CSV table of C-alpha atoms in Angstrom, one decimal:
chain,number,residue,atom,x,y,z
A,1,MET,CA,149.7,124.4,77.2
A,2,GLN,CA,153.1,126.0,77.6
A,3,LEU,CA,154.2,129.5,76.5
A,4,ARG,CA,157.6,130.9,76.2
A,5,SER,CA,158.3,134.4,77.5
A,6,GLN,CA,159.6,137.1,75.2
A,7,GLN,CA,162.0,140.0,76.0
A,8,GLY,CA,160.5,142.3,78.7
A,9,ASP,CA,157.5,140.2,79.6
A,10,THR,CA,155.9,140.3,83.0
A,11,LEU,CA,153.5,137.6,84.1
A,12,ASP,CA,150.6,140.1,84.0
A,13,LEU,CA,151.4,140.9,80.4
A,14,ILE,CA,151.7,137.3,79.3
A,15,LEU,CA,148.4,136.4,81.0
A,16,PHE,CA,146.6,139.4,79.5
A,17,ARG,CA,147.9,138.6,76.1
A,18,HIS,CA,146.8,134.9,76.4
A,19,TYR,CA,143.5,135.1,78.3
A,20,GLY,CA,142.5,138.8,77.9
A,21,TYR,CA,142.4,139.2,81.7
A,22,THR,CA,144.5,138.6,84.8
A,23,ALA,CA,142.0,138.4,87.7
A,24,GLY,CA,142.0,135.0,89.3
A,25,ILE,CA,144.3,133.3,86.9
A,26,THR,CA,147.7,134.7,88.2
A,27,GLU,CA,147.5,132.5,91.3
A,28,GLN,CA,146.8,129.4,89.2
A,29,VAL,CA,149.8,130.0,87.0
A,30,LEU,CA,152.1,130.6,90.0
A,31,ASN,CA,150.9,127.3,91.5
A,32,LEU,CA,151.6,125.5,88.3
A,33,ASN,CA,155.0,127.0,87.9
A,34,PRO,CA,157.0,126.7,91.2
A,35,GLY,CA,159.9,129.1,91.2
A,36,LEU,CA,158.4,131.5,88.7
A,37,ALA,CA,157.8,134.2,91.3
A,38,SER,CA,161.5,134.1,92.4
A,39,LEU,CA,162.6,135.1,88.8
A,40,GLY,CA,161.5,138.7,89.5
A,41,PRO,CA,159.0,141.0,87.8
A,42,ILE,CA,160.6,140.7,84.4
A,43,ILE,CA,160.6,137.1,83.3
A,44,PRO,CA,163.8,136.1,81.6
A,45,THR,CA,163.5,135.6,77.8
A,46,GLY,CA,162.7,132.1,76.8
A,47,THR,CA,161.3,130.9,80.1
A,48,LEU,CA,158.6,128.2,79.6
A,49,ILE,CA,155.4,128.9,81.5
A,50,THR,CA,152.7,126.2,81.9
A,51,MET,CA,149.3,127.7,81.5
A,52,PRO,CA,146.0,126.3,82.9
A,53,ALA,CA,143.0,125.8,80.7
A,54,ALA,CA,141.0,129.0,80.5
A,55,PRO,CA,138.1,128.9,82.9
A,56,THR,CA,134.8,129.8,81.4
A,57,GLN,CA,133.4,133.0,82.8
A,58,ALA,CA,129.7,133.0,83.5
A,59,GLU,CA,127.8,135.6,81.6
A,60,GLN,CA,126.3,138.2,84.0
A,61,PRO,CA,122.7,139.2,83.4
A,62,LEU,CA,122.1,142.7,82.1
A,63,ILE,CA,120.1,144.8,84.6
A,64,GLN,CA,117.7,147.3,83.1
A,65,LEU,CA,117.1,150.4,85.2
A,66,TRP,CA,114.0,151.4,83.3
A,67,ASP,CA,111.7,149.2,81.3
């Protein structure tokens, strides 16, 4: 999937808007898009960014302190 950046977008903002989180996905996006980091913190408007498939996050079990 590809997304096009909007005015004032940062990579973190784009990832949070698309996935709802940024941890662990930023590195994958930078690997898929050589040269993206060299564009600076504010990505130019209209830049195409290739996005990886969203990894499924394992649900963590709920720990009860008192039963």
